[in-house]
Amino acid sequence: MELIPAIDIIDGQCVRLTKGDYDQKTVYGDPLEMAREFEQLGFRRLHVVDLDGAKSRHIVNEDTLRAITSETNLVVDFGGGLKTDDDIGRAFEAGAEMVTVGSVAVTQPELFERWLRKYGPERIILGADVRKGRISINGWKEDSSEELLPFLQKYIDMGVKNVLCTEISKDGTLSGPATLLYKEVMAAYPTLHLIASGGVSSEDDIVELKEAGIPAVVFGKAIYEGKIDLAKIVKS
């Protein structure tokens, strides 16, 4: 199972929100220092979210992204505020190996398909942020009419291989992951590289997802709140 720590950025600082609420923000320090720590522990992959970008609808924290990619060897996927060709180009130029794109897949499907064909399915991760069964967009500020499984089917048919699925009601709550939801997705699309996100609170949660056949997991708040022994799970 692929273990992916997360760094969410607001105003150049590492933060975590609760259920995507910008008014429920906890600050945890310097993103670069956190990335270095993850690398030293043995992680190879990092998920970075530009929350300022998601809110303002354009890339904002590319300098922080560049610092992480230039000063560590972590494979970084980057999301948040990628709405235009310029945004995605700047993310790749700043060193992202992959980008996570969600809102554009809902609001501009032709643009998403073009990016998928231009950069390839290994570099484009479809972001599927779910609230009450529907896809949310623009930093989780808006709910769309798109239902999860038909939304995924449309883009899997176009060649999508990687999906980051976040259950918003779980995110930042340390209440356990939405394992049943992820099992439903894997039952429908068993070859999908699904990255589960939201609610992880312990090593047991990660074991639960692994035993359920989920290929990858992103976790953040559990790290910063000291709920997970990082050295232990890297070796497991």
PDB file of C-alpha atoms in Angstrom:
ATOM      1  CA  MET A   1       0.000   0.000   0.000  1.00  0.00           C
ATOM      2  CA  GLU A   2       1.274   3.440  -0.926  1.00  0.00           C
ATOM      3  CA  LEU A   3       1.515   5.754   2.103  1.00  0.00           C
ATOM      4  CA  ILE A   4       1.317   9.448   1.260  1.00  0.00           C
ATOM      5  CA  PRO A   5       1.671  12.182   3.891  1.00  0.00           C
ATOM      6  CA  ALA A   6      -0.073  15.469   3.116  1.00  0.00           C
ATOM      7  CA  ILE A   7       0.943  19.081   3.471  1.00  0.00           C
ATOM      8  CA  ASP A   8      -1.801  21.690   3.079  1.00  0.00           C
ATOM      9  CA  ILE A   9      -0.632  25.272   2.658  1.00  0.00           C
ATOM     10  CA  ILE A  10      -2.169  28.611   3.626  1.00  0.00           C
ATOM     11  CA  ASP A  11      -0.032  31.772   3.685  1.00  0.00           C
ATOM     12  CA  GLY A  12       3.104  29.677   3.262  1.00  0.00           C
ATOM     13  CA  GLN A  13       2.383  27.612   6.383  1.00  0.00           C
ATOM     14  CA  CYS A  14       1.473  23.972   6.890  1.00  0.00           C
ATOM     15  CA  VAL A  15      -2.132  23.793   8.123  1.00  0.00           C
ATOM     16  CA  ARG A  16      -5.050  21.425   8.487  1.00  0.00           C
ATOM     17  CA  LEU A  17      -8.708  22.281   8.133  1.00  0.00           C
ATOM     18  CA  THR A  18     -11.678  20.420   9.571  1.00  0.00           C
ATOM     19  CA  LYS A  19     -14.192  19.294   6.929  1.00  0.00           C
ATOM     20  CA  GLY A  20     -12.681  21.846   4.547  1.00  0.00           C
ATOM     21  CA  ASP A  21     -13.742  24.775   6.719  1.00  0.00           C
ATOM     22  CA  TYR A  22     -11.233  27.620   6.400  1.00  0.00           C
ATOM     23  CA  ASP A  23     -12.496  28.993   9.720  1.00  0.00           C
ATOM     24  CA  GLN A  24     -11.442  25.751  11.449  1.00  0.00           C
ATOM     25  CA  LYS A  25      -7.721  25.987  10.746  1.00  0.00           C
ATOM     26  CA  THR A  26      -4.792  24.709  12.789  1.00  0.00           C
ATOM     27  CA  VAL A  27      -1.269  25.838  11.884  1.00  0.00           C
ATOM     28  CA  TYR A  28       1.568  23.310  12.209  1.00  0.00           C
ATOM     29  CA  GLY A  29       4.645  25.160  10.968  1.00  0.00           C
ATOM     30  CA  ASP A  30       6.957  25.282   7.973  1.00  0.00           C
ATOM     31  CA  PRO A  31       6.047  23.056   4.988  1.00  0.00           C
ATOM     32  CA  LEU A  32       9.645  22.600   3.850  1.00  0.00           C
ATOM     33  CA  GLU A  33      10.782  21.431   7.266  1.00  0.00           C
ATOM     34  CA  MET A  34       7.862  19.031   7.408  1.00  0.00           C
ATOM     35  CA  ALA A  35       8.711  17.677   3.953  1.00  0.00           C
ATOM     36  CA  ARG A  36      12.318  17.150   4.999  1.00  0.00           C
ATOM     37  CA  GLU A  37      11.155  15.225   8.043  1.00  0.00           C
ATOM     38  CA  PHE A  38       8.965  12.971   5.915  1.00  0.00           C
ATOM     39  CA  GLU A  39      11.876  12.239   3.602  1.00  0.00           C
ATOM     40  CA  GLN A  40      14.194  11.477   6.515  1.00  0.00           C
ATOM     41  CA  LEU A  41      11.631   9.004   7.863  1.00  0.00           C
ATOM     42  CA  GLY A  42      11.700   7.149   4.550  1.00  0.00           C
ATOM     43  CA  PHE A  43       8.615   8.384   2.727  1.00  0.00           C
ATOM     44  CA  ARG A  44       9.022   8.739  -1.033  1.00  0.00           C
ATOM     45  CA  ARG A  45       5.795  10.501  -1.950  1.00  0.00           C
ATOM     46  CA  LEU A  46       4.106  13.715  -0.803  1.00  0.00           C
ATOM     47  CA  HIS A  47       0.693  15.241  -1.450  1.00  0.00           C
ATOM     48  CA  VAL A  48       0.749  19.058  -1.392  1.00  0.00           C
ATOM     49  CA  VAL A  49      -2.422  21.144  -1.474  1.00  0.00           C
ATOM     50  CA  ASP A  50      -2.450  24.869  -2.192  1.00  0.00           C
ATOM     51  CA  LEU A  51      -5.480  25.864  -0.108  1.00  0.00           C
ATOM     52  CA  ASP A  52      -4.985  29.523  -0.977  1.00  0.00           C
ATOM     53  CA  GLY A  53      -5.070  28.469  -4.609  1.00  0.00           C
ATOM     54  CA  ALA A  54      -8.203  26.397  -4.160  1.00  0.00           C
ATOM     55  CA  LYS A  55      -9.979  29.348  -2.564  1.00  0.00           C
ATOM     56  CA  SER A  56      -8.764  31.979  -5.048  1.00  0.00           C
ATOM     57  CA  ARG A  57      -9.080  29.666  -8.087  1.00  0.00           C
ATOM     58  CA  HIS A  58      -5.508  30.053  -9.314  1.00  0.00           C
ATOM     59  CA  ILE A  59      -2.131  28.722  -8.178  1.00  0.00           C
ATOM     60  CA  VAL A  60      -0.712  30.742  -5.263  1.00  0.00           C
ATOM     61  CA  ASN A  61       1.914  28.777  -3.343  1.00  0.00           C
ATOM     62  CA  GLU A  62       4.182  27.702  -6.187  1.00  0.00           C
ATOM     63  CA  ASP A  63       7.249  29.087  -4.377  1.00  0.00           C
ATOM     64  CA  THR A  64       6.633  26.706  -1.488  1.00  0.00           C
ATOM     65  CA  LEU A  65       6.165  23.860  -3.959  1.00  0.00           C
ATOM     66  CA  ARG A  66       9.444  24.778  -5.654  1.00  0.00           C
ATOM     67  CA  ALA A  67      11.280  24.853  -2.319  1.00  0.00           C
ATOM     68  CA  ILE A  68      10.030  21.358  -1.446  1.00  0.00           C
ATOM     69  CA  THR A  69      10.847  19.841  -4.832  1.00  0.00           C
ATOM     70  CA  SER A  70      14.267  21.494  -5.080  1.00  0.00           C
ATOM     71  CA  GLU A  71      15.382  20.652  -1.539  1.00  0.00           C
ATOM     72  CA  THR A  72      14.021  17.103  -1.196  1.00  0.00           C
ATOM     73  CA  ASN A  73      13.832  14.051  -3.453  1.00  0.00           C
ATOM     74  CA  LEU A  74      10.182  13.427  -2.677  1.00  0.00           C
ATOM     75  CA  VAL A  75       7.820  12.682  -5.552  1.00  0.00           C
ATOM     76  CA  VAL A  76       5.269  15.460  -5.139  1.00  0.00           C
ATOM     77  CA  ASP A  77       1.729  15.603  -6.412  1.00  0.00           C
ATOM     78  CA  PHE A  78       0.228  19.063  -6.205  1.00  0.00           C
ATOM     79  CA  GLY A  79      -3.343  20.311  -6.208  1.00  0.00           C
ATOM     80  CA  GLY A  80      -5.404  23.373  -5.458  1.00  0.00           C
ATOM     81  CA  GLY A  81      -6.345  26.191  -7.809  1.00  0.00           C
ATOM     82  CA  LEU A  82      -5.265  24.552 -11.061  1.00  0.00           C
ATOM     83  CA  LYS A  83      -7.781  26.109 -13.425  1.00  0.00           C
ATOM     84  CA  THR A  84      -5.828  27.141 -16.534  1.00  0.00           C
ATOM     85  CA  ASP A  85      -2.994  26.011 -18.807  1.00  0.00           C
ATOM     86  CA  ASP A  86      -0.806  28.579 -17.056  1.00  0.00           C
ATOM     87  CA  ASP A  87      -1.613  27.171 -13.603  1.00  0.00           C
ATOM     88  CA  ILE A  88      -0.807  23.590 -14.509  1.00  0.00           C
ATOM     89  CA  GLY A  89       2.310  24.635 -16.426  1.00  0.00           C
ATOM     90  CA  ARG A  90       3.584  26.559 -13.407  1.00  0.00           C
ATOM     91  CA  ALA A  91       2.956  23.589 -11.119  1.00  0.00           C
ATOM     92  CA  PHE A  92       5.003  21.289 -13.324  1.00  0.00           C
ATOM     93  CA  GLU A  93       7.684  23.947 -13.787  1.00  0.00           C
ATOM     94  CA  ALA A  94       7.919  24.249  -9.992  1.00  0.00           C
ATOM     95  CA  GLY A  95       8.751  20.566  -9.787  1.00  0.00           C
ATOM     96  CA  ALA A  96       5.493  18.685  -9.297  1.00  0.00           C
ATOM     97  CA  GLU A  97       5.681  15.188 -10.776  1.00  0.00           C
ATOM     98  CA  MET A  98       1.897  14.915 -10.781  1.00  0.00           C
ATOM     99  CA  VAL A  99      -1.056  17.229 -10.315  1.00  0.00           C
ATOM    100  CA  THR A 100      -4.446  16.584  -8.769  1.00  0.00           C
ATOM    101  CA  VAL A 101      -7.280  18.200 -10.706  1.00  0.00           C
ATOM    102  CA  GLY A 102     -10.860  18.187  -9.453  1.00  0.00           C
ATOM    103  CA  SER A 103     -12.913  21.311 -10.128  1.00  0.00           C
ATOM    104  CA  VAL A 104     -11.866  21.604 -13.778  1.00  0.00           C
ATOM    105  CA  ALA A 105     -13.048  18.030 -14.380  1.00  0.00           C
ATOM    106  CA  VAL A 106     -16.511  19.181 -13.315  1.00  0.00           C
ATOM    107  CA  THR A 107     -16.681  22.668 -14.811  1.00  0.00           C
ATOM    108  CA  GLN A 108     -14.481  22.277 -17.903  1.00  0.00           C
ATOM    109  CA  PRO A 109     -14.390  18.607 -18.890  1.00  0.00           C
ATOM    110  CA  GLU A 110     -12.916  19.361 -22.318  1.00  0.00           C
ATOM    111  CA  LEU A 111      -9.953  21.122 -20.681  1.00  0.00           C
ATOM    112  CA  PHE A 112      -9.414  18.233 -18.285  1.00  0.00           C
ATOM    113  CA  GLU A 113      -9.450  15.775 -21.180  1.00  0.00           C
ATOM    114  CA  ARG A 114      -6.904  17.897 -23.054  1.00  0.00           C
ATOM    115  CA  TRP A 115      -4.592  17.939 -20.041  1.00  0.00           C
ATOM    116  CA  LEU A 116      -5.009  14.184 -19.683  1.00  0.00           C
ATOM    117  CA  ARG A 117      -3.960  13.652 -23.278  1.00  0.00           C
ATOM    118  CA  LYS A 118      -1.146  16.222 -23.165  1.00  0.00           C
ATOM    119  CA  TYR A 119       0.521  15.147 -19.922  1.00  0.00           C
ATOM    120  CA  GLY A 120      -0.622  11.520 -19.742  1.00  0.00           C
ATOM    121  CA  PRO A 121      -2.642   9.573 -17.163  1.00  0.00           C
ATOM    122  CA  GLU A 122       0.427   8.952 -14.996  1.00  0.00           C
ATOM    123  CA  ARG A 123       0.788  12.672 -14.286  1.00  0.00           C
ATOM    124  CA  ILE A 124      -2.868  13.693 -13.978  1.00  0.00           C
ATOM    125  CA  ILE A 125      -4.723  12.558 -10.853  1.00  0.00           C
ATOM    126  CA  LEU A 126      -8.483  13.008 -10.896  1.00  0.00           C
ATOM    127  CA  GLY A 127      -9.619  14.664  -7.679  1.00  0.00           C
ATOM    128  CA  ALA A 128     -12.998  13.389  -6.485  1.00  0.00           C
ATOM    129  CA  ASP A 129     -13.973  15.296  -3.351  1.00  0.00           C
ATOM    130  CA  VAL A 130     -17.255  13.877  -2.114  1.00  0.00           C
ATOM    131  CA  ARG A 131     -19.954  15.322   0.121  1.00  0.00           C
ATOM    132  CA  LYS A 132     -23.258  13.424   0.493  1.00  0.00           C
ATOM    133  CA  GLY A 133     -22.451  11.391  -2.588  1.00  0.00           C
ATOM    134  CA  ARG A 134     -21.784  14.350  -4.877  1.00  0.00           C
ATOM    135  CA  ILE A 135     -18.589  15.988  -6.090  1.00  0.00           C
ATOM    136  CA  SER A 136     -17.634  19.290  -4.454  1.00  0.00           C
ATOM    137  CA  ILE A 137     -15.504  21.933  -6.174  1.00  0.00           C
ATOM    138  CA  ASN A 138     -13.550  25.178  -5.657  1.00  0.00           C
ATOM    139  CA  GLY A 139     -11.983  24.358  -2.323  1.00  0.00           C
ATOM    140  CA  TRP A 140     -15.115  22.462  -1.237  1.00  0.00           C
ATOM    141  CA  LYS A 141     -17.069  25.697  -1.284  1.00  0.00           C
ATOM    142  CA  GLU A 142     -19.598  24.450  -3.851  1.00  0.00           C
ATOM    143  CA  ASP A 143     -21.405  21.158  -4.412  1.00  0.00           C
ATOM    144  CA  SER A 144     -21.956  20.041  -7.988  1.00  0.00           C
ATOM    145  CA  SER A 145     -24.680  17.791  -9.372  1.00  0.00           C
ATOM    146  CA  GLU A 146     -22.098  15.116 -10.298  1.00  0.00           C
ATOM    147  CA  GLU A 147     -22.533  11.789  -8.502  1.00  0.00           C
ATOM    148  CA  LEU A 148     -19.333   9.926  -7.642  1.00  0.00           C
ATOM    149  CA  LEU A 149     -19.478   6.675  -9.623  1.00  0.00           C
ATOM    150  CA  PRO A 150     -20.798   8.138 -12.904  1.00  0.00           C
ATOM    151  CA  PHE A 151     -18.221  10.928 -12.569  1.00  0.00           C
ATOM    152  CA  LEU A 152     -15.434   8.389 -12.204  1.00  0.00           C
ATOM    153  CA  GLN A 153     -16.755   6.234 -15.025  1.00  0.00           C
ATOM    154  CA  LYS A 154     -16.694   9.141 -17.460  1.00  0.00           C
ATOM    155  CA  TYR A 155     -13.027   9.823 -16.860  1.00  0.00           C
ATOM    156  CA  ILE A 156     -11.897   6.226 -16.544  1.00  0.00           C
ATOM    157  CA  ASP A 157     -13.338   5.820 -20.049  1.00  0.00           C
ATOM    158  CA  MET A 158     -11.036   8.685 -21.108  1.00  0.00           C
ATOM    159  CA  GLY A 159      -7.997   6.940 -19.638  1.00  0.00           C
ATOM    160  CA  VAL A 160      -7.781   8.126 -16.019  1.00  0.00           C
ATOM    161  CA  LYS A 161      -5.827   5.657 -13.883  1.00  0.00           C
ATOM    162  CA  ASN A 162      -5.300   7.588 -10.651  1.00  0.00           C
ATOM    163  CA  VAL A 163      -8.078   9.004  -8.459  1.00  0.00           C
ATOM    164  CA  LEU A 164      -7.734  10.851  -5.154  1.00  0.00           C
ATOM    165  CA  CYS A 165     -11.059  10.478  -3.347  1.00  0.00           C
ATOM    166  CA  THR A 166     -11.699  12.570  -0.258  1.00  0.00           C
ATOM    167  CA  GLU A 167     -14.776  12.100   1.904  1.00  0.00           C
ATOM    168  CA  ILE A 168     -15.198  15.698   3.050  1.00  0.00           C
ATOM    169  CA  SER A 169     -17.266  14.875   6.120  1.00  0.00           C
ATOM    170  CA  LYS A 170     -14.306  12.834   7.393  1.00  0.00           C
ATOM    171  CA  ASP A 171     -11.473  15.187   6.466  1.00  0.00           C
ATOM    172  CA  GLY A 172      -9.569  16.565   9.441  1.00  0.00           C
ATOM    173  CA  THR A 173     -11.883  14.899  11.949  1.00  0.00           C
ATOM    174  CA  LEU A 174      -9.723  11.922  13.025  1.00  0.00           C
ATOM    175  CA  SER A 175     -12.960   9.902  12.995  1.00  0.00           C
ATOM    176  CA  GLY A 176     -11.770   7.056  10.770  1.00  0.00           C
ATOM    177  CA  PRO A 177     -11.785   6.729   6.979  1.00  0.00           C
ATOM    178  CA  ALA A 178     -14.812   6.164   4.755  1.00  0.00           C
ATOM    179  CA  THR A 179     -13.745   2.588   4.081  1.00  0.00           C
ATOM    180  CA  LEU A 180     -17.142   1.437   2.799  1.00  0.00           C
ATOM    181  CA  LEU A 181     -17.130   4.209   0.200  1.00  0.00           C
ATOM    182  CA  TYR A 182     -13.655   3.274  -1.014  1.00  0.00           C
ATOM    183  CA  LYS A 183     -14.594  -0.414  -1.147  1.00  0.00           C
ATOM    184  CA  GLU A 184     -17.583   0.512  -3.294  1.00  0.00           C
ATOM    185  CA  VAL A 185     -15.305   2.375  -5.708  1.00  0.00           C
ATOM    186  CA  MET A 186     -12.818  -0.511  -5.867  1.00  0.00           C
ATOM    187  CA  ALA A 187     -15.614  -3.025  -6.436  1.00  0.00           C
ATOM    188  CA  ALA A 188     -16.746  -0.993  -9.440  1.00  0.00           C
ATOM    189  CA  TYR A 189     -13.225  -0.279 -10.754  1.00  0.00           C
ATOM    190  CA  PRO A 190     -10.832  -2.961  -9.438  1.00  0.00           C
ATOM    191  CA  THR A 191      -7.849  -1.812 -11.530  1.00  0.00           C
ATOM    192  CA  LEU A 192      -8.095   1.817 -10.436  1.00  0.00           C
ATOM    193  CA  HIS A 193      -5.231   3.299  -8.410  1.00  0.00           C
ATOM    194  CA  LEU A 194      -7.468   4.782  -5.746  1.00  0.00           C
ATOM    195  CA  ILE A 195      -5.941   7.105  -3.166  1.00  0.00           C
ATOM    196  CA  ALA A 196      -8.169   7.276  -0.089  1.00  0.00           C
ATOM    197  CA  SER A 197      -8.237  10.539   1.846  1.00  0.00           C
ATOM    198  CA  GLY A 198     -10.004  11.808   4.930  1.00  0.00           C
ATOM    199  CA  GLY A 199     -10.444  10.708   8.534  1.00  0.00           C
ATOM    200  CA  VAL A 200      -7.341   8.576   9.109  1.00  0.00           C
ATOM    201  CA  SER A 201      -6.627   8.657  12.840  1.00  0.00           C
ATOM    202  CA  SER A 202      -4.312   5.739  13.586  1.00  0.00           C
ATOM    203  CA  GLU A 203      -2.170   2.940  12.231  1.00  0.00           C
ATOM    204  CA  ASP A 204      -5.224   0.687  12.606  1.00  0.00           C
ATOM    205  CA  ASP A 205      -7.130   2.830  10.107  1.00  0.00           C
ATOM    206  CA  ILE A 206      -4.335   2.364   7.594  1.00  0.00           C
ATOM    207  CA  VAL A 207      -4.350  -1.401   8.190  1.00  0.00           C
ATOM    208  CA  GLU A 208      -8.124  -1.410   7.692  1.00  0.00           C
ATOM    209  CA  LEU A 209      -7.793   0.311   4.323  1.00  0.00           C
ATOM    210  CA  LYS A 210      -4.970  -2.013   3.282  1.00  0.00           C
ATOM    211  CA  GLU A 211      -6.995  -5.091   4.179  1.00  0.00           C
ATOM    212  CA  ALA A 212      -9.925  -3.651   2.216  1.00  0.00           C
ATOM    213  CA  GLY A 213      -7.715  -3.611  -0.887  1.00  0.00           C
ATOM    214  CA  ILE A 214      -7.295   0.158  -1.160  1.00  0.00           C
ATOM    215  CA  PRO A 215      -4.070   0.839  -3.123  1.00  0.00           C
ATOM    216  CA  ALA A 216      -3.016   4.104  -1.450  1.00  0.00           C
ATOM    217  CA  VAL A 217      -3.866   6.472   1.379  1.00  0.00           C
ATOM    218  CA  VAL A 218      -3.236  10.143   2.124  1.00  0.00           C
ATOM    219  CA  PHE A 219      -3.161  11.288   5.733  1.00  0.00           C
ATOM    220  CA  GLY A 220      -2.350  14.579   7.399  1.00  0.00           C
ATOM    221  CA  LYS A 221      -3.898  15.628  10.686  1.00  0.00           C
ATOM    222  CA  ALA A 222      -3.132  12.292  12.348  1.00  0.00           C
ATOM    223  CA  ILE A 223       0.541  13.023  11.701  1.00  0.00           C
ATOM    224  CA  TYR A 224       0.511  16.513  13.125  1.00  0.00           C
ATOM    225  CA  GLU A 225      -1.517  15.520  16.177  1.00  0.00           C
ATOM    226  CA  GLY A 226       0.877  12.677  16.977  1.00  0.00           C
ATOM    227  CA  LYS A 227      -1.695   9.930  16.409  1.00  0.00           C
ATOM    228  CA  ILE A 228       0.529   7.899  14.072  1.00  0.00           C
ATOM    229  CA  ASP A 229       4.007   6.486  14.631  1.00  0.00           C
ATOM    230  CA  LEU A 230       5.470   7.464  11.275  1.00  0.00           C
ATOM    231  CA  ALA A 231       8.669   5.486  11.648  1.00  0.00           C
ATOM    232  CA  LYS A 232       6.613   2.392  12.438  1.00  0.00           C
ATOM    233  CA  ILE A 233       4.289   2.599   9.443  1.00  0.00           C
ATOM    234  CA  VAL A 234       7.097   3.338   6.990  1.00  0.00           C
ATOM    235  CA  LYS A 235       8.754   0.066   8.023  1.00  0.00           C
ATOM    236  CA  SER A 236       5.532  -1.955   7.968  1.00  0.00           C
TER     237      SER A 236
END
